[in-house]
mmCIF file of C-alpha atoms and ligand atoms in Angstrom:
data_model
loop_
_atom_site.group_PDB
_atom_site.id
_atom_site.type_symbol
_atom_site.label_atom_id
_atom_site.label_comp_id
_atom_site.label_asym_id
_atom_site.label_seq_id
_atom_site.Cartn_x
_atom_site.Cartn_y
_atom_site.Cartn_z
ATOM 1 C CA UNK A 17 0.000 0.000 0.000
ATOM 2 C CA UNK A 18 1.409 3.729 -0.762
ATOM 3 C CA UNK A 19 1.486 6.031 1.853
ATOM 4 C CA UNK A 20 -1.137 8.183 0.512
ATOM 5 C CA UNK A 21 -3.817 5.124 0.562
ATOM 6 C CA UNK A 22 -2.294 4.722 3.946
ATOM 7 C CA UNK A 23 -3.097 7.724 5.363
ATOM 8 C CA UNK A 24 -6.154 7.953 3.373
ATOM 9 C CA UNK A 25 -7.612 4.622 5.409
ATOM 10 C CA UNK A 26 -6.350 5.815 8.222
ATOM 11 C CA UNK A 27 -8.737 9.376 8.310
ATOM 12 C CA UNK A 28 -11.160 6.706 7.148
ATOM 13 C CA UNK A 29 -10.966 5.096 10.265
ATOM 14 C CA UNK A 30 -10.713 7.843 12.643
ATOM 15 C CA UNK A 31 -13.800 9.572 10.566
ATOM 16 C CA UNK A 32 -15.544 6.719 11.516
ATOM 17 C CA UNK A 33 -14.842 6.344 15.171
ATOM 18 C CA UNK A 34 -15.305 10.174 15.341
ATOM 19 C CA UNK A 35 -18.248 10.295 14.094
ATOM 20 C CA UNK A 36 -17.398 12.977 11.036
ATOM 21 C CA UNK A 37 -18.422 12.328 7.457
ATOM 22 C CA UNK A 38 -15.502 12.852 4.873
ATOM 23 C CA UNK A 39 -15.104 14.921 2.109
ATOM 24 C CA UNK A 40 -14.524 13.253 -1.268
ATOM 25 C CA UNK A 41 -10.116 13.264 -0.599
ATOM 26 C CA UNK A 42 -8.597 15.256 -2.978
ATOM 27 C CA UNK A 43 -5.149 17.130 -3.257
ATOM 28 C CA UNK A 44 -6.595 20.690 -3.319
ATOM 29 C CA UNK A 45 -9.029 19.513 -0.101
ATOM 30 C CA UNK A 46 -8.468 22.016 2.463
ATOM 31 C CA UNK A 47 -7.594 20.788 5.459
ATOM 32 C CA UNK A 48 -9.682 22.401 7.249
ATOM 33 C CA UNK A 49 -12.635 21.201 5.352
ATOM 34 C CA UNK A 50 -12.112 17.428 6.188
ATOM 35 C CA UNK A 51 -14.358 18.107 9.202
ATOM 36 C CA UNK A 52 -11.496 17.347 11.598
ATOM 37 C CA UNK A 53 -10.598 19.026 14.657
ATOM 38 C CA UNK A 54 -7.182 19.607 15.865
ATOM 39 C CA UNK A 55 -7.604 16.346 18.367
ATOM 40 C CA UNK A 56 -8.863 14.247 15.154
ATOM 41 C CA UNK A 57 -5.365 15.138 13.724
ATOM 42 C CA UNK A 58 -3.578 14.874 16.788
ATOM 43 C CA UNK A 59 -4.987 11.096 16.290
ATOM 44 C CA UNK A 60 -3.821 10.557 12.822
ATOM 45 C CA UNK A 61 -0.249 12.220 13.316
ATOM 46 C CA UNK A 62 0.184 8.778 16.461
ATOM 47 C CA UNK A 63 -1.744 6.466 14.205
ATOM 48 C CA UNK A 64 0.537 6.982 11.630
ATOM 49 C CA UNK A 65 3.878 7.209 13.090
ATOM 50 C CA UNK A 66 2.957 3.905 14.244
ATOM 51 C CA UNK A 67 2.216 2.340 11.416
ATOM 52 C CA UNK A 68 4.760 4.086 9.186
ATOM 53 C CA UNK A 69 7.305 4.840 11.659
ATOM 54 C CA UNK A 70 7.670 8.487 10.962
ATOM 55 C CA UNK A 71 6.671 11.741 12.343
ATOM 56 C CA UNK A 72 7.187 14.768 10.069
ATOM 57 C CA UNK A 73 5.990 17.296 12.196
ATOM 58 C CA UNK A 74 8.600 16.445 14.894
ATOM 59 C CA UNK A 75 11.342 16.208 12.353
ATOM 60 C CA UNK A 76 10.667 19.231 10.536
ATOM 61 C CA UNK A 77 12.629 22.152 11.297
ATOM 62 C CA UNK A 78 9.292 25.009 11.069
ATOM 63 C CA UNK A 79 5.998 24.438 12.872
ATOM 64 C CA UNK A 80 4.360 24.919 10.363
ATOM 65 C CA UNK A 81 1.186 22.984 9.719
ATOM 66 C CA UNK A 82 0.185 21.602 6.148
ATOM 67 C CA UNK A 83 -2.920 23.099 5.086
ATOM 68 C CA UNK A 84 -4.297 20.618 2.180
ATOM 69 C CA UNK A 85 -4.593 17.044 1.875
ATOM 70 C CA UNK A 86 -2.067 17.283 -0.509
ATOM 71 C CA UNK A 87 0.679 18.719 1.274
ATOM 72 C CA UNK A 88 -0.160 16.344 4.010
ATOM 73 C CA UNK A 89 0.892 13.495 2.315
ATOM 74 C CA UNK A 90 3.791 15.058 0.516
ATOM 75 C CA UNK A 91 5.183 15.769 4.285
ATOM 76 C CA UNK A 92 4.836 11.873 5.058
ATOM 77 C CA UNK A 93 6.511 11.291 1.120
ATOM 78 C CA UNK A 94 8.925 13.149 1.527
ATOM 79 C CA UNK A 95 10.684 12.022 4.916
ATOM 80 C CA UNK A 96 13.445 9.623 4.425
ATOM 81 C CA UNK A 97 12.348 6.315 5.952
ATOM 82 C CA UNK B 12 -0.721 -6.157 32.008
ATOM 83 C CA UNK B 13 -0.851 -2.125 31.603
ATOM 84 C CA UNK B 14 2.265 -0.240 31.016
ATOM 85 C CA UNK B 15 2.938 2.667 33.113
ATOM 86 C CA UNK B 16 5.731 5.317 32.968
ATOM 87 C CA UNK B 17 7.227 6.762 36.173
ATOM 88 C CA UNK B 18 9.681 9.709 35.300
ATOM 89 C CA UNK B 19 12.069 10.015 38.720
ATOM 90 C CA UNK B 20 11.641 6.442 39.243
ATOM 91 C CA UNK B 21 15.159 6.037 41.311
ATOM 92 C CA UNK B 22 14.781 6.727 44.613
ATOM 93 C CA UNK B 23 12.227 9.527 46.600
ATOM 94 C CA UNK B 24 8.753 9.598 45.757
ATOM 95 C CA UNK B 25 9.169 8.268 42.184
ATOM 96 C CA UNK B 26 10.493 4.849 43.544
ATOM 97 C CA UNK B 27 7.422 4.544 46.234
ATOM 98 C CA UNK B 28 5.079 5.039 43.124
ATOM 99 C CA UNK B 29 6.978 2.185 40.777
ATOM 100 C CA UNK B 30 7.144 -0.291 43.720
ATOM 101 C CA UNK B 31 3.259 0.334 44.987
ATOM 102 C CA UNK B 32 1.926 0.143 41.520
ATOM 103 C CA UNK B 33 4.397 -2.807 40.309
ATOM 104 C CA UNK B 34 3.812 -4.621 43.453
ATOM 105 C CA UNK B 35 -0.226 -4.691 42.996
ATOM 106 C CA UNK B 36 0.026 -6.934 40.677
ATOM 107 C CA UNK B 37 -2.076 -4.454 37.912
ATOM 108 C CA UNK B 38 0.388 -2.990 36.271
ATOM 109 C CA UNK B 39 3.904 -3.476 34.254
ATOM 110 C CA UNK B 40 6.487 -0.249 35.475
ATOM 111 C CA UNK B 41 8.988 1.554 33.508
ATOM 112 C CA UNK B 42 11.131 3.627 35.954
ATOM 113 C CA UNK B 43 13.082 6.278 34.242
ATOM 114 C CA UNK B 44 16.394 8.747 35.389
ATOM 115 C CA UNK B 45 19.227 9.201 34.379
ATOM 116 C CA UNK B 46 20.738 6.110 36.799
ATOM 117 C CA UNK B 47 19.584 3.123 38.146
ATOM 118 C CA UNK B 48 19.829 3.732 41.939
ATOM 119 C CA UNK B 49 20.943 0.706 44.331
ATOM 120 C CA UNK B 50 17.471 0.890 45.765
ATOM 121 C CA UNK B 51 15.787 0.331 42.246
ATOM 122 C CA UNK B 52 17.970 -2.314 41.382
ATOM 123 C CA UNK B 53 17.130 -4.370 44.883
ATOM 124 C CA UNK B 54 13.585 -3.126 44.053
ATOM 125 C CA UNK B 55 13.345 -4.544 40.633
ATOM 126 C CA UNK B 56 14.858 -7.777 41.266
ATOM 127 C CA UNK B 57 11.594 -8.501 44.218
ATOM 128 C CA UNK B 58 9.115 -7.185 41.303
ATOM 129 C CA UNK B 59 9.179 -10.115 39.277
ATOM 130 C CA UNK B 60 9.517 -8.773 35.884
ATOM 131 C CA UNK B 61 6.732 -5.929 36.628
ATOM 132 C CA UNK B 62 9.213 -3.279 37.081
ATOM 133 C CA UNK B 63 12.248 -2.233 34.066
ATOM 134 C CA UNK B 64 14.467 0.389 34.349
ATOM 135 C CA UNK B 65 15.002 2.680 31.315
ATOM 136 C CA UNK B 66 18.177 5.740 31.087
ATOM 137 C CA UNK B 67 16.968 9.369 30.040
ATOM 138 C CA UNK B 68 17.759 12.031 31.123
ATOM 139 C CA UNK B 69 14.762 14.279 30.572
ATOM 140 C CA UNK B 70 16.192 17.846 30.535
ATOM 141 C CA UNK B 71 18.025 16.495 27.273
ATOM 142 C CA UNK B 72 14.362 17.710 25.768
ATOM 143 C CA UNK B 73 15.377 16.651 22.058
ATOM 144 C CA UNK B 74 15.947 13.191 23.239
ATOM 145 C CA UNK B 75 12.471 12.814 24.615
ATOM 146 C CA UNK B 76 10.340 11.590 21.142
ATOM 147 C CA UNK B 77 13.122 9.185 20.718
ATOM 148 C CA UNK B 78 12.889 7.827 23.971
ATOM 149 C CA UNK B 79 9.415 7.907 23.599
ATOM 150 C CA UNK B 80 8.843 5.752 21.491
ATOM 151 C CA UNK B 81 11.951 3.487 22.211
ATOM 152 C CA UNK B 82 9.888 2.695 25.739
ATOM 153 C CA UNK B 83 6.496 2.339 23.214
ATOM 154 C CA UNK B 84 8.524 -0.344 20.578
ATOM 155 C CA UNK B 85 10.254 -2.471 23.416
ATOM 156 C CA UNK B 86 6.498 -2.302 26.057
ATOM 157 C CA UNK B 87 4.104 -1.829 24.125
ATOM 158 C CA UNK B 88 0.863 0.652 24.237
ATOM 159 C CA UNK B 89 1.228 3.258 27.369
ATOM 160 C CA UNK B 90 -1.655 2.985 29.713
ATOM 161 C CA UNK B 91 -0.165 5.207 32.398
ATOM 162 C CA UNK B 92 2.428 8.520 32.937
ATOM 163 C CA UNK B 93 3.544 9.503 36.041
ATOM 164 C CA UNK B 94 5.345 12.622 35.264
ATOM 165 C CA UNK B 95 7.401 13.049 39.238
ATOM 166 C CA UNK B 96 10.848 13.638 38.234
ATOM 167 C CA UNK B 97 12.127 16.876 39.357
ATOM 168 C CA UNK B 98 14.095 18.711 41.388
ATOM 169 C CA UNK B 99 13.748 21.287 44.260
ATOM 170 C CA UNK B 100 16.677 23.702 44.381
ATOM 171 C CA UNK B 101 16.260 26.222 46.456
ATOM 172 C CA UNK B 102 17.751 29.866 46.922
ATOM 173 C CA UNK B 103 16.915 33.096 46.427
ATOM 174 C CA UNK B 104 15.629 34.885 43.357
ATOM 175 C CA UNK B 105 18.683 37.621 43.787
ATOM 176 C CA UNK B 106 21.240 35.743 43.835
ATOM 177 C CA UNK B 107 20.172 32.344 41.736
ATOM 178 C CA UNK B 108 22.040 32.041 39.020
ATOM 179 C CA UNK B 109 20.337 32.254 35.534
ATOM 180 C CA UNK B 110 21.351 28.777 34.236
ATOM 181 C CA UNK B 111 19.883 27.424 37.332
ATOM 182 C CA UNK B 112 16.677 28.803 36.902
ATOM 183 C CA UNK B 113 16.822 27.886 33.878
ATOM 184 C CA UNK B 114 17.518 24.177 34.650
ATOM 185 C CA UNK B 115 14.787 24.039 36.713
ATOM 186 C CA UNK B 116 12.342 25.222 34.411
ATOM 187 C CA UNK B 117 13.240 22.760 31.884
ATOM 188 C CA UNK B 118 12.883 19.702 34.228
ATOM 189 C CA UNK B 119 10.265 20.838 36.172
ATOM 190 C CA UNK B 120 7.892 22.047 33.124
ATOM 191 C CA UNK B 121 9.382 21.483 29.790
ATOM 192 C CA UNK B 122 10.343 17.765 30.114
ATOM 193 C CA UNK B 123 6.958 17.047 31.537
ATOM 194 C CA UNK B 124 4.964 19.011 28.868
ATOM 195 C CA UNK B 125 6.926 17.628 26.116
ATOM 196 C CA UNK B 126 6.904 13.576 27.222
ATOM 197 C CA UNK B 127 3.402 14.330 27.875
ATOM 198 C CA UNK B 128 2.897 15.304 24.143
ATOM 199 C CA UNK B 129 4.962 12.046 22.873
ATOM 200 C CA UNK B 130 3.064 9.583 25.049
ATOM 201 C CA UNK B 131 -0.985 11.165 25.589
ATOM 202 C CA UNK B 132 -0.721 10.974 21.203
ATOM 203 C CA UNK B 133 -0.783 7.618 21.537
ATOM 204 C CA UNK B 134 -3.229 7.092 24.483
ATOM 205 C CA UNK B 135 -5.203 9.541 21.823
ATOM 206 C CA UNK B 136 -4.797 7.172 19.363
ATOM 207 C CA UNK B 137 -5.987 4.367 21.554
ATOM 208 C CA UNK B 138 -8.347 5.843 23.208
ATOM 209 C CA UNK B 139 -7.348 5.483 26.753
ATOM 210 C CA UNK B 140 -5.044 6.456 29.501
ATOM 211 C CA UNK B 141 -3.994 7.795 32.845
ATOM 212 C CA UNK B 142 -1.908 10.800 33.406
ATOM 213 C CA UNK B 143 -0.688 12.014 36.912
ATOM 214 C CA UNK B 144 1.669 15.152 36.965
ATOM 215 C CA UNK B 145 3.146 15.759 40.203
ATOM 216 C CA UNK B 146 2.993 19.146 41.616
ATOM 217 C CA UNK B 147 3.565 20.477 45.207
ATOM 218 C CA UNK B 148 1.157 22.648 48.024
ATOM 219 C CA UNK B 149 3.842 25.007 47.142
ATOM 220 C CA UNK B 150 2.518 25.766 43.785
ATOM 221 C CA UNK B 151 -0.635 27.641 45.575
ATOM 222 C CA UNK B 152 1.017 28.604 49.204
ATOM 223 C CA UNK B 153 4.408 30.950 49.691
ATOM 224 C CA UNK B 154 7.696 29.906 50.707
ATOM 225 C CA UNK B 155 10.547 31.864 50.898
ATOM 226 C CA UNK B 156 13.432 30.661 48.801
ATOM 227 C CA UNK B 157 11.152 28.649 46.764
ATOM 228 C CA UNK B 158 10.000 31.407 44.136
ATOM 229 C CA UNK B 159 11.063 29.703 40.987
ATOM 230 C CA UNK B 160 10.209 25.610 41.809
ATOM 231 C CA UNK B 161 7.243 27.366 43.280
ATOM 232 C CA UNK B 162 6.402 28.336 39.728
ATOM 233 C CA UNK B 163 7.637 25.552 37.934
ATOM 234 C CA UNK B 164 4.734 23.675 40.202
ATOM 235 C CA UNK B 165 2.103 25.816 39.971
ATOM 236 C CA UNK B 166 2.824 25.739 35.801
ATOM 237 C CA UNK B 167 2.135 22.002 36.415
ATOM 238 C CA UNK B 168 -1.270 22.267 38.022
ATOM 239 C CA UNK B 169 -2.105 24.801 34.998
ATOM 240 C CA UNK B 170 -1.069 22.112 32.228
ATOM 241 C CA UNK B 171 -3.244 19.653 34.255
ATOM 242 C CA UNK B 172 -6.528 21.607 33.916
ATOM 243 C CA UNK B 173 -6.550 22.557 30.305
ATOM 244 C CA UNK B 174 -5.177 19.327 29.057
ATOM 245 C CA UNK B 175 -7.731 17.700 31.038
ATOM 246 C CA UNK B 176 -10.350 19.630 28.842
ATOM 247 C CA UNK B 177 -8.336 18.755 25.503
ATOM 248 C CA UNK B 178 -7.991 14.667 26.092
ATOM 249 C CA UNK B 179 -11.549 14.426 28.280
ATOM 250 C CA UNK B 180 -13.020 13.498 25.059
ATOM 251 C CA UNK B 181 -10.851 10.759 24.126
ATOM 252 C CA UNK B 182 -11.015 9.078 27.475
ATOM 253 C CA UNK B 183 -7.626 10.098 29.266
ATOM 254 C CA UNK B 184 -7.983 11.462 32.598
ATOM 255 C CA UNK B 185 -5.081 14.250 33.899
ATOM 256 C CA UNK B 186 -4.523 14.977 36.822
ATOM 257 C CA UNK B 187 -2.066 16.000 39.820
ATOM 258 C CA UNK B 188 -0.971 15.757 43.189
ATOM 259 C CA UNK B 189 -0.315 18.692 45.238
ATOM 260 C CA UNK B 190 2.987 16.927 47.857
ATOM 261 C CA UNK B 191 3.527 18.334 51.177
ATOM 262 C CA UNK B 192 7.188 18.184 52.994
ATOM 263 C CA UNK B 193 8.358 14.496 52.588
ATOM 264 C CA UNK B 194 11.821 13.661 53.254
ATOM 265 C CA UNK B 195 13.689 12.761 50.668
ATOM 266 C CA UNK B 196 16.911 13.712 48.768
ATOM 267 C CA UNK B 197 15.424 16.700 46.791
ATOM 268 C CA UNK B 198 14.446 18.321 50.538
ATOM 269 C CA UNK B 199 17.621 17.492 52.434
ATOM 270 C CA UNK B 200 18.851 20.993 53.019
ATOM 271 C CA UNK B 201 15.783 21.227 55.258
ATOM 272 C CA UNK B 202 17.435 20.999 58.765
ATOM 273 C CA UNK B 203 15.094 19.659 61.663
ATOM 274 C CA UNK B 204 14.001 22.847 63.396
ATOM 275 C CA UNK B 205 12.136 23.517 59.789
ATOM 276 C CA UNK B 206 10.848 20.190 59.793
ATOM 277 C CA UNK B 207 9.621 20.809 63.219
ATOM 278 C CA UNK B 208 7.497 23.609 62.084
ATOM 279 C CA UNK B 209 6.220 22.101 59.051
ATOM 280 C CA UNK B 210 4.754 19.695 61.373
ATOM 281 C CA UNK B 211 3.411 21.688 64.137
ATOM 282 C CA UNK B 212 1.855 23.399 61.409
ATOM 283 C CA UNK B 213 -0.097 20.530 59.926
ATOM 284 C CA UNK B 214 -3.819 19.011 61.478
ATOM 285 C CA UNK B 215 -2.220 15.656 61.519
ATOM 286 C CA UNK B 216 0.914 17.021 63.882
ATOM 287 C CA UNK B 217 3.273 14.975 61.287
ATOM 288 C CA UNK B 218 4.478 14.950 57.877
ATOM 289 C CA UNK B 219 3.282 12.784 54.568
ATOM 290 C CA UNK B 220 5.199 10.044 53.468
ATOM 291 C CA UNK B 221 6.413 8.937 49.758
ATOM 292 C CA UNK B 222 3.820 6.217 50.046
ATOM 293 C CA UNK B 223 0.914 8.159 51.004
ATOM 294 C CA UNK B 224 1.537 10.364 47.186
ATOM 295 C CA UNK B 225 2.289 6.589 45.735
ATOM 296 C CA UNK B 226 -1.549 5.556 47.286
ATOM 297 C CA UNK B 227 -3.100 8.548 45.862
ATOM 298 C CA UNK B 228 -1.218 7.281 42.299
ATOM 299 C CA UNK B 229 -2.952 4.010 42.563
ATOM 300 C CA UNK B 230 -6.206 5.284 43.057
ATOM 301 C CA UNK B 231 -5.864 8.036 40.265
ATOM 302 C CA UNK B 232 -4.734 4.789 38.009
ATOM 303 C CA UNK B 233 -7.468 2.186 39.022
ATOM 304 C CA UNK B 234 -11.237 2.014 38.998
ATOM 305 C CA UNK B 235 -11.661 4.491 41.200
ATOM 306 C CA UNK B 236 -10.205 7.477 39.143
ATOM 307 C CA UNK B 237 -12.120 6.978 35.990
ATOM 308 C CA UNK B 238 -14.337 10.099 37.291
ATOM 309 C CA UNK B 239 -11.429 11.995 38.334
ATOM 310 C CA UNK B 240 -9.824 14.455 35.656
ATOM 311 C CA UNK B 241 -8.562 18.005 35.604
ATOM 312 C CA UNK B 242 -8.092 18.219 39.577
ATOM 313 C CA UNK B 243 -5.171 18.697 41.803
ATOM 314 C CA UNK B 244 -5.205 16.377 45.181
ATOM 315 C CA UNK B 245 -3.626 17.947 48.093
ATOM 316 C CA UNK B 246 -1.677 15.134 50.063
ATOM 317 C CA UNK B 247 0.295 17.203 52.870
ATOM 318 C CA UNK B 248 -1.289 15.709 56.196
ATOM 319 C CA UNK B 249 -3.404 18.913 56.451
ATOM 320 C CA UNK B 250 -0.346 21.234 56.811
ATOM 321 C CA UNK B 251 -2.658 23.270 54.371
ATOM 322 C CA UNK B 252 -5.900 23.277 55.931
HETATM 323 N N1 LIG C 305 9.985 15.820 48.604
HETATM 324 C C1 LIG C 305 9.032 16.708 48.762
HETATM 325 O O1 LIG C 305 8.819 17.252 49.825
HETATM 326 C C2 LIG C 305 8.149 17.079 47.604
HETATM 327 C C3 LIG C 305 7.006 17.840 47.860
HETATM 328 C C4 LIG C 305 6.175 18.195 46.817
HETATM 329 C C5 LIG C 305 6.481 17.782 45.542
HETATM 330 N N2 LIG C 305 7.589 17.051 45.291
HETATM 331 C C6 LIG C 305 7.847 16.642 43.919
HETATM 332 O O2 LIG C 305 7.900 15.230 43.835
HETATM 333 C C7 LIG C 305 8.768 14.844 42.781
HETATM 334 C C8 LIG C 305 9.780 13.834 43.282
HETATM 335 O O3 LIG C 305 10.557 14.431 44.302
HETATM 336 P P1 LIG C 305 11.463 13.609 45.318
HETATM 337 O O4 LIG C 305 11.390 14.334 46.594
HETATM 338 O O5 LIG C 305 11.138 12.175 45.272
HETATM 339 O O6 LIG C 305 12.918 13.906 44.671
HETATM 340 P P2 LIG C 305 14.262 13.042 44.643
HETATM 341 O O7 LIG C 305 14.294 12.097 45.784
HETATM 342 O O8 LIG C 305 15.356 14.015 44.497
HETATM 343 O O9 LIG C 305 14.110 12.192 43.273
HETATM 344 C C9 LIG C 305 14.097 12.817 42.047
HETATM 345 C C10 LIG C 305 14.003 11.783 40.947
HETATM 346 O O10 LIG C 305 14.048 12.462 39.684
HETATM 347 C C11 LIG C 305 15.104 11.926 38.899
HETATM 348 N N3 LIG C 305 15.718 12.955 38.059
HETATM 349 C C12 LIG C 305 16.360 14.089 38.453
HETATM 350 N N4 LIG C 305 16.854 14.740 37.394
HETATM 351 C C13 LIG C 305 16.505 14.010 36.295
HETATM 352 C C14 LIG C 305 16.737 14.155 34.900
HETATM 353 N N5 LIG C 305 17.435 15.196 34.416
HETATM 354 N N6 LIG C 305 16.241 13.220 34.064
HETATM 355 C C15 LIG C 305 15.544 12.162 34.537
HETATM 356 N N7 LIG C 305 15.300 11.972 35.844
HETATM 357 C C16 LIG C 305 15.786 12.878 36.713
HETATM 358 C C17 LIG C 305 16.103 11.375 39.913
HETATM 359 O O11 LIG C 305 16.946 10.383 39.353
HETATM 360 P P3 LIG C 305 18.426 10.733 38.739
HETATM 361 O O12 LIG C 305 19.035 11.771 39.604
HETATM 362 O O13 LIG C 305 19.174 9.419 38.705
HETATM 363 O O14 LIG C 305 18.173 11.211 37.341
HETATM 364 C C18 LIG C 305 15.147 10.795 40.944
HETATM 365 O O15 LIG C 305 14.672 9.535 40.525
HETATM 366 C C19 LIG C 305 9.377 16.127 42.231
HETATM 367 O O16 LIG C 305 8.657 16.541 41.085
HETATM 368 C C20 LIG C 305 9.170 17.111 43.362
HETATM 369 O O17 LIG C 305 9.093 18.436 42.886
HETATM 370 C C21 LIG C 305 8.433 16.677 46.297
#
């Protein structure tokens, strides 16, 4: 499985245990229009460092957040594994 | 078994914590500092496998996601954090030097704050766990000499609150315990006339012992605490009343 699909069955799951209904997931999706809150993401940042042992946020050198879909998953492509 | 994490596991109050919880047979301890104490050592050997001692030193703050996660890949999922490692020095804001403010800030509030972050993400992410930050009646009363750990406990019993309100949802209680004078290493320099007055001082005419803030751990941990969240428990044998 890619990362992207990855990640994209993970929000799956969390949208599902959090009750939220998803957004078609597209590149351009804002963020902020997934209909997740901050502790949603907070869930899918642990999920996935477990499963793909990596978390870009910590590694990163700005704290900046990502704010599409897109550059979500380019942050998770992008770290050397 | 459930995992729990007790930072300033070696000796003190941290040590009365891994040995109470270890010992009722609930729960699988990871004692962290930066050495294994003699008394840890005996201590682990009559746990029988329930208690592990893991090397980090905290105020290394960068080190903490690594370790993190290194304590999360050998245990397994964290049910518990016990965030007690500290230290107390004392001394006047005048003439305390900067870097020692500044070391006690960092163990006494960054460390906590940031192994908190590492190991509540994954208690997010499974939907459970215990946290128990432990602060000190001097967070909320005065003491002369104490003006900085003062404030480095009283930014504990803040974090508690609001973090109680951010992880509520997901099922992780926070909490903390509010200490009173208990001798151990960290309040040495305390000579016996000022223990004497501590005591006088207190309804129970004596002072709280390690064990008594290990109890208070157990209870926060088991059945008992699954109401509890966002609070701070005063154990000081009333010297606060
Ligand atoms: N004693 C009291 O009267 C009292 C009252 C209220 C609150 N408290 C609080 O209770 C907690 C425990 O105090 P205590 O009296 O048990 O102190 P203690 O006997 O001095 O023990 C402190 C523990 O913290 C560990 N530690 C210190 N620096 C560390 C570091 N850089 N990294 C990792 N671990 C470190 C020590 O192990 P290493 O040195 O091997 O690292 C030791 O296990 C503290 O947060 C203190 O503020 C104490």
């Amino acid at each position: 499985m890619s990362v992207k699909s990855k990640i994209f069955s993970a929000m799956k799951q969390i949208a599902e245990e959090q009750k939220v209904t998803l957004p078609p997931l597209e590149d351009d999706l804002p963020l902020n229009e997934t209909g997740f809150d901050s502790l949603a993401f907070a869930i899918l940042v642990a999920r996935l460092e477990d499963e793909l042992g990596i978390d870009p946020f910590t590694v990163a050198e700005d704290a900046a957040f990502p704010s599409t879909l897109g550059e979500f998953v380019r942050a998770y492509e992008n770290v050397p594994a | 078994m459930r995992n729990v994490l007790v930072t300033g596991g070696s000796r003190g109050i941290g040590i009365a914590i891994a040995r109470r919880l270890a010992a009722s047979g609930d729960y699988n301890v990871v004692a962290v500092a930066r050495r294994e104490s003699r008394e840890l050592a005996a201590a682990i050997r009559q746990a029988q496998r329930r208690l592990h001692f893991r090397a980090c030193d905290l105020a290394a703050t960068d080190a903490i996601p690594v370790f993190a996660k290194s304590v999360r890949d050998e245990f397994g999922t964290i049910y518990g954090l016990v965030n007690n490692a500290g230290i107390g020095t004392d001394g006047l804001l005048a003439t305390m030097h900067n870097s020692e403010i500044e070391a006690l800030i960092r163990l006494n509030v960054l460390a906590p704050i940031i192994l908190t972050k590492y190991v509540a993400r994954h208690m997010m992410a499974d939907g459970l766990g215990r946290i128990v930050n432990i602060s000190s009646i001097v967070a909320s009363t005065g003491y002369s000499g104490l003006s900085v750990y003062a404030a480095s406990k009283a930014a504990v019993a803040g974090f508690t609150r609001s973090l109680a309100r951010e992880v509520g949802r997901v099922g992780i209680t926070v909490n903390a315990i509010a200490p009173g004078f208990i001798d151990t290493e960290l309040t040495r320099s305390l000579n016996d006339e000022g223990r004497r007055r501590i005591t006088g001082r207190s309804a129970l005419r004596r002072l709280p012992e390690a064990d008594d803030v290990a109890s208070m751990v157990e209870y926060l941990l088991g059945e008992g605490g699954r109401n509890i969240t966002g609070t701070v428990v005063t154990v000081d044998a009333g010297n606060t009343a």
